[in-house]
Coordinates of C-alpha atoms (C1' of nucleotides) and ligand atoms in Angstrom, one line a residue:
Chain A
M292 CA 84.9 117.9 112.6
E293 CA 87.2 117.8 115.7
Q294 CA 90.8 119.0 115.5
N295 CA 91.9 119.2 111.9
K296 CA 95.5 120.0 112.7
I297 CA 96.4 116.4 112.2
P298 CA 98.7 116.1 109.2
Q299 CA 97.3 114.3 106.2
A300 CA 100.3 111.9 106.2
T301 CA 99.4 111.0 109.8
A302 CA 95.7 110.6 109.1
K303 CA 96.5 108.1 106.3
R304 CA 98.4 105.9 108.7
L305 CA 95.7 105.8 111.4
P306 CA 93.7 102.9 110.0
L307 CA 96.9 101.0 109.6
Y308 CA 97.8 101.5 113.3
Y309 CA 94.3 100.6 114.2
R310 CA 94.5 97.3 112.4
F311 CA 97.8 96.2 113.9
L312 CA 96.6 97.2 117.3
N313 CA 93.7 95.0 116.8
N314 CA 96.0 92.1 115.8
L315 CA 98.1 92.7 118.9
H316 CA 95.0 92.7 121.1
H317 CA 93.8 89.5 119.6
Q318 CA 97.2 88.0 120.3
G319 CA 96.7 88.9 123.9
K320 CA 99.5 91.5 124.0
L321 CA 99.0 94.0 126.8
R322 CA 101.6 96.6 125.8
V323 CA 103.6 97.7 122.8
S324 CA 106.4 100.1 122.2
S325 CA 106.8 102.3 119.2
K326 CA 109.7 100.2 118.2
E327 CA 107.7 97.0 118.1
L328 CA 104.9 98.7 116.3
S329 CA 107.4 100.1 113.9
E330 CA 108.7 96.7 112.9
A331 CA 105.2 95.5 112.3
V332 CA 103.8 98.4 110.3
K333 CA 107.1 99.4 108.7
V334 CA 106.9 103.0 109.7
D335 CA 109.8 104.7 111.6
S336 CA 109.3 104.6 115.3
A337 CA 109.8 108.3 115.7
T338 CA 107.1 108.9 113.1
I339 CA 104.8 106.7 115.1
R340 CA 105.4 108.5 118.3
R341 CA 105.0 111.8 116.5
D342 CA 101.7 110.6 114.9
F343 CA 100.4 109.5 118.3
S344 CA 101.5 112.8 120.0
Y345 CA 99.0 114.8 117.9
F346 CA 96.3 113.2 120.0
G347 CA 98.0 113.9 123.3
A348 CA 100.1 111.7 125.5
L349 CA 98.9 108.3 124.9
G350 CA 101.8 106.3 126.2
K351 CA 104.0 106.1 129.3
K352 CA 107.7 106.9 129.2
G353 CA 109.8 103.8 129.8
Y354 CA 106.8 101.6 129.3
G355 CA 105.2 102.1 125.9
Y356 CA 101.6 102.0 125.1
N357 CA 98.8 100.0 126.6
V358 CA 97.3 98.1 123.8
E359 CA 93.7 98.1 125.0
Y360 CA 93.8 101.8 125.9
L361 CA 95.3 102.7 122.6
L362 CA 92.9 100.5 120.7
G363 CA 90.0 102.1 122.5
F364 CA 91.3 105.5 121.7
F365 CA 91.6 104.8 118.0
R366 CA 88.3 103.2 117.9
K367 CA 86.8 106.4 119.0
T368 CA 89.0 108.5 116.8
L369 CA 88.3 106.5 113.8
D370 CA 84.5 106.4 114.6
Q371 CA 84.6 102.7 114.6
D372 CA 81.3 102.5 116.5
E373 CA 79.5 104.3 113.8
L374 CA 78.7 102.5 110.5
T375 CA 79.6 104.2 107.3
E376 CA 77.4 103.0 104.4
V377 CA 79.0 102.6 101.0
A378 CA 77.6 102.2 97.5
L379 CA 79.5 100.4 94.8
I380 CA 79.0 101.4 91.1
G381 CA 80.0 98.9 88.5
T382 CA 79.9 95.2 89.4
G383 CA 82.5 94.0 86.9
N384 CA 85.7 92.2 87.7
L385 CA 87.0 94.6 90.3
G386 CA 83.6 95.5 91.7
T387 CA 82.7 91.8 92.1
A388 CA 85.9 91.2 94.0
F389 CA 85.1 94.0 96.4
L390 CA 81.6 92.8 96.9
H391 CA 83.0 89.4 98.0
Y392 CA 85.3 91.0 100.5
N393 CA 84.2 91.7 104.0
F394 CA 85.4 95.2 104.7
M395 CA 83.7 95.0 108.1
K396 CA 86.3 92.8 109.6
N397 CA 88.4 95.6 110.9
N398 CA 86.2 98.3 109.7
N399 CA 83.3 100.5 110.2
T400 CA 82.4 100.5 106.5
K401 CA 79.9 98.3 104.7
I402 CA 78.9 98.1 101.1
M403 CA 75.1 98.4 101.3
M404 CA 74.2 98.4 97.6
A405 CA 75.6 98.1 94.1
F406 CA 74.6 99.5 90.8
D407 CA 75.2 98.3 87.2
A408 CA 74.0 99.0 83.7
N409 CA 74.0 95.4 82.7
P410 CA 70.4 94.0 83.0
D411 CA 71.8 90.5 83.5
K412 CA 73.3 91.6 86.8
V413 CA 70.5 93.8 88.1
G414 CA 68.2 92.1 90.6
K415 CA 70.8 89.6 91.6
D416 CA 73.1 90.0 94.6
I417 CA 76.8 89.4 95.1
G418 CA 78.1 88.6 98.5
G419 CA 74.8 89.5 100.0
V420 CA 74.8 93.0 98.4
P421 CA 71.8 93.8 96.2
I422 CA 72.5 95.1 92.7
Y423 CA 70.2 97.8 91.3
H424 CA 70.0 99.3 87.9
I425 CA 72.1 102.4 87.5
D426 CA 69.0 104.3 86.3
D427 CA 67.7 103.9 89.8
L428 CA 70.7 105.4 91.5
E429 CA 68.9 108.5 92.6
K430 CA 65.9 106.4 93.8
K431 CA 67.9 103.9 95.8
I432 CA 71.0 105.6 97.1
N433 CA 69.2 107.0 100.1
G434 CA 71.8 109.3 101.6
V435 CA 74.8 107.0 101.3
Q436 CA 77.8 109.2 101.6
V437 CA 80.6 107.2 100.1
A438 CA 80.8 105.5 96.7
I439 CA 83.3 103.1 95.2
L440 CA 83.6 103.6 91.5
T441 CA 84.5 100.6 89.4
V442 CA 82.9 101.3 86.1
P443 CA 84.7 101.6 82.7
A444 CA 86.6 104.9 82.4
A445 CA 84.3 106.2 79.8
A446 CA 81.3 106.0 82.2
A447 CA 83.2 107.6 85.1
D448 CA 82.4 111.3 84.4
G449 CA 78.7 110.7 83.9
I450 CA 78.3 108.6 87.0
T451 CA 80.3 111.1 89.0
N452 CA 78.1 114.0 88.1
R453 CA 75.1 112.0 89.2
L454 CA 76.8 111.0 92.5
V455 CA 77.6 114.7 93.1
D456 CA 74.0 115.7 92.4
V457 CA 72.7 113.2 94.8
G458 CA 74.9 114.6 97.5
I459 CA 77.8 112.1 97.8
S460 CA 80.7 113.2 100.1
G461 CA 83.5 110.9 99.1
I462 CA 84.4 108.7 96.1
L463 CA 87.0 106.0 95.9
N464 CA 87.8 106.0 92.2
F465 CA 89.4 102.9 90.7
T466 CA 88.9 104.1 87.1
P467 CA 91.8 105.6 85.2
A468 CA 89.8 108.7 84.6
R469 CA 90.6 111.7 86.8
I470 CA 87.1 112.8 87.7
T471 CA 86.0 116.4 88.3
V472 CA 84.1 117.2 91.4
P473 CA 83.2 120.3 93.4
D474 CA 85.3 121.1 96.4
S475 CA 82.7 119.7 98.7
V476 CA 83.4 116.2 97.5
R477 CA 86.6 114.3 98.3
V478 CA 88.0 111.8 95.8
H479 CA 90.7 109.3 96.4
H480 CA 92.2 107.8 93.3
I481 CA 93.5 104.3 93.3
D482 CA 95.1 103.8 90.0
L483 CA 96.3 100.2 89.8
A484 CA 97.9 100.5 86.4
V485 CA 99.9 103.5 87.6
E486 CA 100.9 101.7 90.8
L487 CA 102.2 98.8 88.8
Q488 CA 104.0 101.0 86.3
S489 CA 105.6 103.2 88.9
L490 CA 106.9 100.2 90.8
V491 CA 108.5 99.1 87.6
Y492 CA 109.9 102.6 87.1
F493 CA 111.4 102.6 90.5
L494 CA 113.0 99.2 90.0
K495 CA 114.7 100.3 86.8
H496 CA 115.8 103.7 87.8
Y497 CA 116.5 103.7 91.5
P498 CA 119.3 102.0 93.2
L499 CA 118.0 99.0 95.0
D500 CA 118.6 99.8 98.6
T501 CA 116.9 102.2 101.0
E502 CA 113.4 103.2 101.9
E503 CA 110.0 102.0 100.5
Chain B
M1392 CA 120.0 103.2 86.4
E1393 CA 120.0 106.7 84.8
Q1394 CA 119.7 109.8 86.8
N1395 CA 118.2 109.1 90.2
K1396 CA 117.8 112.7 91.2
I1397 CA 114.2 112.6 90.2
P1398 CA 112.0 113.1 93.3
Q1399 CA 109.9 110.1 94.2
A1400 CA 106.8 112.2 94.2
T1401 CA 107.6 113.1 90.6
A1402 CA 108.4 109.5 89.6
K1403 CA 105.0 108.4 90.9
R1404 CA 103.2 110.8 88.6
L1405 CA 105.1 109.9 85.4
P1406 CA 102.8 107.0 84.4
L1407 CA 99.9 109.2 84.9
Y1408 CA 101.3 111.9 82.6
Y1409 CA 102.1 109.2 80.1
R1410 CA 98.6 107.9 80.0
F1411 CA 97.0 111.3 79.5
L1412 CA 99.5 112.2 76.8
N1413 CA 98.5 109.0 75.0
N1414 CA 94.9 110.1 75.3
L1415 CA 95.6 113.5 73.9
H1416 CA 97.6 111.9 71.1
H1417 CA 94.8 109.6 70.2
Q1418 CA 92.5 112.6 70.1
G1419 CA 94.8 114.2 67.6
K1420 CA 96.0 117.0 69.8
L1421 CA 99.3 118.4 68.6
R1422 CA 100.2 120.5 71.6
V1423 CA 99.3 120.9 75.2
S1424 CA 100.0 123.4 77.9
S1425 CA 100.8 122.6 81.5
K1426 CA 97.5 124.3 82.4
E1427 CA 95.5 122.0 80.2
L1428 CA 97.3 118.9 81.4
S1429 CA 96.7 120.2 84.9
E1430 CA 93.0 120.2 84.4
A1431 CA 93.1 116.7 83.0
V1432 CA 95.3 115.0 85.6
K1433 CA 94.3 117.2 88.6
V1434 CA 97.9 118.1 89.4
D1435 CA 98.9 121.8 89.8
S1436 CA 100.4 123.2 86.6
A1437 CA 103.5 124.4 88.4
T1438 CA 104.1 120.9 89.7
I1439 CA 103.8 119.5 86.2
R1440 CA 106.3 122.0 84.9
R1441 CA 108.6 121.3 87.7
D1442 CA 108.2 117.5 87.2
F1443 CA 109.0 117.9 83.5
S1444 CA 111.9 120.2 84.2
Y1445 CA 113.8 117.4 85.9
F1446 CA 114.2 115.9 82.5
G1447 CA 115.4 119.1 80.9
A1448 CA 113.6 121.6 78.8
L1449 CA 110.8 119.6 77.1
G1450 CA 108.6 122.5 76.2
K1451 CA 108.7 125.8 74.5
K1452 CA 107.9 129.1 76.2
G1453 CA 104.8 130.7 75.0
Y1454 CA 103.8 127.5 73.2
G1455 CA 103.6 124.6 75.6
Y1456 CA 104.6 121.0 74.9
N1457 CA 104.5 119.1 71.6
V1458 CA 102.3 116.1 72.4
E1459 CA 104.1 113.7 70.1
Y1460 CA 107.5 114.7 71.3
L1461 CA 106.6 114.5 74.9
L1462 CA 104.9 111.2 74.4
G1463 CA 108.0 109.8 72.7
F1464 CA 110.2 111.1 75.5
F1465 CA 108.1 109.5 78.2
R1466 CA 107.9 106.3 76.2
K1467 CA 111.7 106.1 76.4
T1468 CA 111.8 107.3 80.0
L1469 CA 109.3 104.8 81.2
D1470 CA 110.9 102.0 79.1
Q1471 CA 107.7 101.4 77.3
D1472 CA 109.4 99.5 74.5
E1473 CA 110.7 96.9 77.0
L1474 CA 108.2 94.3 78.4
T1475 CA 108.2 93.8 82.1
E1476 CA 106.9 90.3 83.0
V1477 CA 104.8 89.9 86.1
A1478 CA 103.7 87.0 88.1
L1479 CA 100.5 87.0 90.2
I1480 CA 100.2 84.9 93.4
G1481 CA 96.7 84.1 94.6
T1482 CA 93.9 83.8 92.1
G1483 CA 91.0 84.6 94.4
N1484 CA 88.6 87.5 94.0
L1485 CA 91.1 90.2 93.6
G1486 CA 93.7 88.1 91.7
T1487 CA 91.0 87.0 89.2
A1488 CA 90.0 90.6 88.6
F1489 CA 93.6 91.5 87.7
L1490 CA 94.0 88.5 85.4
H1491 CA 90.9 89.6 83.5
Y1492 CA 92.4 93.1 83.1
N1493 CA 94.6 94.0 80.3
F1494 CA 97.4 96.0 81.8
M1495 CA 99.1 96.1 78.5
K1496 CA 96.8 98.7 77.1
N1497 CA 98.8 101.7 78.2
N1498 CA 101.5 99.6 79.7
N1499 CA 104.7 97.7 79.3
T1500 CA 103.7 95.2 81.9
K1501 CA 102.1 91.8 81.4
I1502 CA 101.0 89.1 83.8
M1503 CA 102.7 86.0 82.4
M1504 CA 101.7 83.4 85.0
A1505 CA 99.7 82.9 88.1
F1506 CA 100.1 80.7 91.1
D1507 CA 97.6 79.3 93.6
A1508 CA 97.4 76.6 96.3
N1509 CA 94.0 75.4 95.4
P1510 CA 94.2 72.3 93.2
D1511 CA 90.8 73.2 91.5
K1512 CA 92.4 76.3 90.0
V1513 CA 95.8 74.9 89.0
G1514 CA 96.1 73.8 85.4
K1515 CA 93.3 76.2 84.2
D1516 CA 93.9 79.6 82.9
I1517 CA 92.2 82.9 83.5
G1518 CA 92.3 85.6 80.9
G1519 CA 94.8 83.6 79.0
V1520 CA 97.2 83.4 81.9
P1521 CA 98.2 79.9 83.0
I1522 CA 97.8 79.0 86.7
Y1523 CA 100.5 76.9 88.3
H1524 CA 100.6 75.3 91.7
I1525 CA 102.3 77.4 94.3
D1526 CA 104.6 74.5 95.0
D1527 CA 106.1 75.0 91.5
L1528 CA 106.9 78.6 92.1
E1529 CA 110.6 78.1 92.0
K1530 CA 110.4 75.9 89.0
K1531 CA 108.2 78.1 86.9
I1532 CA 109.0 81.7 87.8
N1533 CA 111.9 81.8 85.4
G1534 CA 113.4 85.1 86.3
V1535 CA 110.2 87.2 86.5
Q1536 CA 111.1 90.3 88.4
V1537 CA 107.8 91.6 89.6
A1538 CA 105.1 89.9 91.6
I1539 CA 101.5 90.9 92.5
L1540 CA 100.5 89.4 95.8
T1541 CA 96.8 88.7 96.3
V1542 CA 96.9 85.8 98.7
P1543 CA 95.3 85.7 102.2
A1544 CA 97.3 87.8 104.7
A1545 CA 98.3 84.7 106.6
A1546 CA 100.1 83.3 103.6
A1547 CA 101.8 86.6 102.7
D1548 CA 105.0 86.2 104.7
G1549 CA 105.7 82.6 103.6
I1550 CA 105.2 83.5 99.9
T1551 CA 107.3 86.6 100.3
N1552 CA 110.3 84.7 101.6
R1553 CA 110.1 82.4 98.6
L1554 CA 109.8 85.3 96.2
V1555 CA 112.8 86.9 97.8
D1556 CA 114.8 83.7 97.6
V1557 CA 113.9 83.3 94.0
G1558 CA 115.3 86.7 93.3
I1559 CA 112.3 88.9 92.8
S1560 CA 112.9 92.7 92.6
G1561 CA 109.5 94.2 93.3
I1562 CA 106.3 93.2 94.9
L1563 CA 102.9 94.9 94.6
N1564 CA 101.3 93.8 97.9
F1565 CA 97.5 93.8 98.2
T1566 CA 97.4 91.9 101.4
P1567 CA 96.9 93.7 104.7
A1568 CA 100.2 92.2 105.9
R1569 CA 103.2 94.4 106.0
I1570 CA 105.7 92.1 104.6
T1571 CA 109.4 92.0 105.4
V1572 CA 112.0 92.0 102.7
P1573 CA 115.7 92.8 102.3
D1574 CA 116.7 96.2 101.1
S1575 CA 117.3 94.8 97.6
V1576 CA 113.5 94.3 97.1
R1577 CA 111.0 97.0 96.7
V1578 CA 107.5 96.7 98.0
H1579 CA 104.5 98.9 97.2
H1580 CA 101.6 98.3 99.5
I1581 CA 98.1 98.9 98.2
D1582 CA 95.9 98.5 101.2
L1583 CA 92.3 98.8 100.0
A1584 CA 90.7 98.7 103.4
V1585 CA 93.0 101.4 104.6
E1586 CA 92.2 103.5 101.6
L1587 CA 88.5 103.2 102.2
Q1588 CA 88.9 103.9 105.9
S1589 CA 91.1 106.9 105.5
L1590 CA 88.7 108.4 103.0
V1591 CA 86.0 108.0 105.6
Y1592 CA 88.3 109.6 108.3
F1593 CA 89.0 112.6 106.0
L1594 CA 85.3 113.1 105.4
K1595 CA 84.5 113.1 109.1
H1596 CA 87.4 115.1 110.3
Y1597 CA 88.4 117.5 107.6
P1598 CA 86.5 120.6 106.4
L1599 CA 85.0 119.8 103.1
D1600 CA 86.8 122.2 100.9
T1601 CA 90.3 122.4 99.6
E1602 CA 92.8 119.9 98.2
E1603 CA 92.5 116.2 97.3
Chain C
dA354 C1' 107.5 144.7 61.8
dT355 C1' 105.4 145.4 66.1
dA356 C1' 102.5 144.5 69.8
dC357 C1' 100.2 141.3 72.5
dA358 C1' 98.9 137.2 74.8
dA359 C1' 100.4 132.8 76.2
dT360 C1' 103.4 129.8 78.5
dT361 C1' 107.7 127.8 79.9
dG362 C1' 111.5 127.0 83.3
dT363 C1' 113.1 128.1 87.6
dG364 C1' 114.9 130.8 91.8
dA365 C1' 112.9 131.6 96.0
dA366 C1' 109.6 130.8 99.5
dA367 C1' 106.3 128.1 101.9
dA368 C1' 104.3 124.0 103.3
dT369 C1' 104.6 119.5 104.7
dA370 C1' 106.8 115.4 106.5
dA371 C1' 110.4 112.6 108.4
dT372 C1' 114.1 112.0 111.5
dC373 C1' 117.5 113.0 115.1
dA374 C1' 118.6 113.2 119.7
dC375 C1' 117.8 113.8 124.4
dG376 C1' 115.6 115.0 129.0
dA377 C1' 112.2 112.9 131.7
dC378 C1' 110.1 109.2 133.5
dT379 C1' 108.9 104.0 134.2
dT380 C1' 109.9 99.4 135.3
dA381 C1' 112.8 95.7 136.6
dT382 C1' 116.8 94.2 139.0
dT383 C1' 120.0 93.8 142.5
Chain D
dA580 C1' 117.2 102.2 147.7
dA581 C1' 120.1 102.6 144.1
dT582 C1' 121.1 101.3 139.4
dA583 C1' 120.3 100.0 134.8
dA584 C1' 117.7 99.5 130.8
dG585 C1' 113.9 100.9 128.2
dT586 C1' 110.8 104.2 126.2
dC587 C1' 108.0 108.3 125.5
dG588 C1' 107.2 113.1 123.9
dT589 C1' 109.1 116.8 121.6
dG590 C1' 112.3 120.8 120.3
dA591 C1' 115.3 121.2 116.7
dT592 C1' 116.9 119.8 112.4
dT593 C1' 116.7 118.1 107.9
dA594 C1' 114.5 116.4 103.9
dT595 C1' 111.0 116.5 100.6
dT596 C1' 107.4 118.5 98.0
dT597 C1' 104.5 122.1 96.5
dT598 C1' 103.6 126.6 95.2
dC599 C1' 104.4 131.5 93.9
dA600 C1' 105.8 134.7 90.8
dC601 C1' 108.2 136.5 87.0
dA602 C1' 111.9 137.1 83.3
dA603 C1' 112.4 135.1 78.9
dT604 C1' 110.7 133.5 74.9
dT605 C1' 107.3 132.0 71.4
dG606 C1' 103.4 132.2 68.3
dT607 C1' 99.7 135.0 66.5
dA608 C1' 97.3 139.0 64.9
dT609 C1' 97.4 143.3 63.0
Ligands
LIG3183 N1 90.2 94.8 86.8 C1 91.4 95.4 87.0 O1 92.3 94.7 87.4 C2 91.6 96.8 86.8 C3 92.9 97.3 86.9 C4 93.1 98.7 86.8 C5 92.0 99.5 86.5 N2 90.8 99.0 86.4 C6 89.7 99.9 86.2 O2 88.6 99.7 87.0 C7 87.4 99.9 86.4 C8 86.6 98.6 86.4 O3 87.4 97.5 85.9 P1 86.7 96.1 85.6 O4 87.8 95.2 85.2 O5 85.9 95.7 86.8 O6 85.8 96.4 84.4 P2 84.5 95.6 83.9 O7 84.3 95.9 82.5 O8 84.7 94.2 84.3 O9 83.3 96.1 84.8 C9 82.7 97.3 84.6 C10 81.3 97.2 85.1 O10 80.6 98.4 85.0 C11 79.3 98.2 84.4 N3 78.9 99.4 83.7 C12 79.3 99.9 82.5 N4 78.8 101.1 82.3 C13 78.1 101.4 83.4 C14 77.3 102.5 83.8 N5 77.1 103.6 83.0 N6 76.7 102.5 85.0 C15 76.9 101.4 85.8 N7 77.6 100.4 85.5 C16 78.2 100.4 84.3 C17 79.5 97.0 83.4 O11 78.3 96.4 83.2 C18 80.5 96.2 84.2 O12 79.8 95.3 85.1 C19 87.7 100.3 84.9 O13 87.7 101.6 84.8 C20 89.2 99.8 84.8 O14 89.9 100.6 83.9 C21 90.5 97.7 86.6
LIG3184 N1 88.9 91.3 97.6 C1 89.0 92.5 98.1 O1 88.2 93.3 97.8 C2 90.1 92.8 99.0 C3 90.1 94.1 99.7 C4 91.1 94.4 100.5 C5 92.1 93.5 100.7 N2 92.1 92.3 100.1 C6 93.2 91.4 100.4 O2 93.7 90.9 99.2 C7 94.1 89.5 99.4 C8 93.3 88.7 98.4 O3 91.9 88.9 98.6 P1 90.8 88.0 97.9 O4 89.5 88.5 98.2 O5 91.2 87.8 96.5 O6 91.0 86.6 98.7 P2 90.6 85.2 98.2 O7 90.5 84.3 99.4 O8 89.4 85.3 97.3 O9 91.8 84.7 97.3 C9 93.0 84.2 97.9 C10 93.6 83.2 96.9 O10 94.9 82.8 97.3 C11 95.0 81.4 97.3 N3 95.9 80.9 98.2 C12 95.7 80.7 99.6 N4 96.9 80.3 100.1 C13 97.8 80.3 99.1 C14 99.2 80.1 99.1 N5 99.9 79.7 100.2 N6 99.8 80.1 97.9 C15 99.2 80.5 96.8 N7 97.9 80.8 96.8 C16 97.2 80.7 98.0 C17 93.6 80.9 97.5 O11 93.4 79.6 96.9 C18 92.7 81.9 96.8 O12 92.5 81.6 95.4 C19 93.8 89.2 100.8 O13 94.9 89.3 101.6 C20 92.8 90.3 101.2 O14 92.9 90.6 102.6 C21 91.1 92.0 99.3

DNA sequence: ATACAATTGTGAAAATAATCACGACTTATT
DNA sequence: AATAAGTCGTGATTATTTTCACAATTGTAT
């Protein structure tokens, strides 16, 4: 909603900054410089200052940033006070791992429900999250805006269409399938096999030295 | 080693192209245009042509690309005929999911061994991969060049130092910790909480319409 | 043969992102 | 009070990535 002039590259780093600021705060640190933060998050300090500057003047020259103030600012900016409900589809290896993980720790997101096609899984719960049958998706989803997709690739398109029809806004897609959605839905792909393979490619074809 | 003029953005897409070309080949398709491929992988067709062009003229004007030829080319380029051995550290929720997954399917990478600190896990195997005690890391790793890190964040730095000392080349880091390594080691961070949170941020702050 | 439709490869332009470098200001020290 | 050291915010620059747009070429149909 607000200002959408913030570069995407910046937006992707915000949750990272937020997490490290939280760490600093818990450590009792009162202030932090872009240089210190840079060493912690491995992002160039000029990039950090530039990122912050899109939100105005958050720091003080010669001093740095007040941890508590900055944390509070990012809490608001990242809507940390508002819970985002998430549904997970496919409670296999990967889905189960996510259900056991507490995304709430540094996060305003919570997996509220899971779906699976396997009747052995339906009716149980994992990590306190109830598992419903995928046939009941439309009945149970109840306005949840974000879905994590961890079904087999072959099932990805079908489920996606149903998620779109039911009005989902965002999908975090872990399947190797590149799903098709209307422009009103945002998809982030996390392709673990590609990540592993591209790491290997970089190792073999790039001089081991600079950047990450 | 070879030409390192290939842009990083391009290099990251290569495994994706490779996988979809494999799919097409299995479907018996003989040729493909950048437009078709674009619809499948959701990358602009001009970008695909540009990516391919870094490797020379792989296609034919007015025709497109020969699937088998292109596949063979990428197989060589991505060193698909050479196995890359991988070690996984931390056989918890996420680590276990990866051990159950067959990265070999479209891939030249294989998890050969896993390590954990929990004596209940040591000595067993998951998905056919033996689990050793983390104390035996140096003894067992045997020149493996790539590690997947799925330990608790607090253990990340210690393990990383040991991996570096033992001569690792690349680390796929799933912990929220931003680990420190010398320039000779490449780290790719996959930060699932950040991915989820940044998706939520985009949904709330960006007009639902263009790009992905 | 010829015409037509399809599609590449790429120069040029545009968009996006990262980095440099410095003036202005803050805090700490003497 | 003056000085020194530290640090931000940002204009300018550079680097990287994406996209446009079209001449050149190919395959197909008549
Ligand atoms: N596990 C990994 O390490 C890994 C790595 C890379 C990619 N992936 C991808 O992530 C996805 C999930 O992987 P996984 O290892 O958890 O697979 P999995 O087979 O363990 O789990 C898939 C789950 O989805 C359920 N399912 C199947 N069809 C369904 C449907 N139509 N509706 C609802 N649920 C359905 C199955 O019952 C199962 O519980 C796959 O697409 C896989 O390719 C996984
Ligand atoms: N599970 C998720 O969905 C998820 C999501 C986001 C991030 N992460 C991150 O991924 C990492 C792993 O998550 P998880 O859910 O699998 O955690 P987990 O606690 O289930 O597993 C961690 C494993 O590491 C082992 N371990 C602990 N200390 C060790 C050491 N020094 N050497 C070797 N092994 C050691 C533990 O015995 C355990 O088996 C964590 O850093 C977590 O923050 C996980």
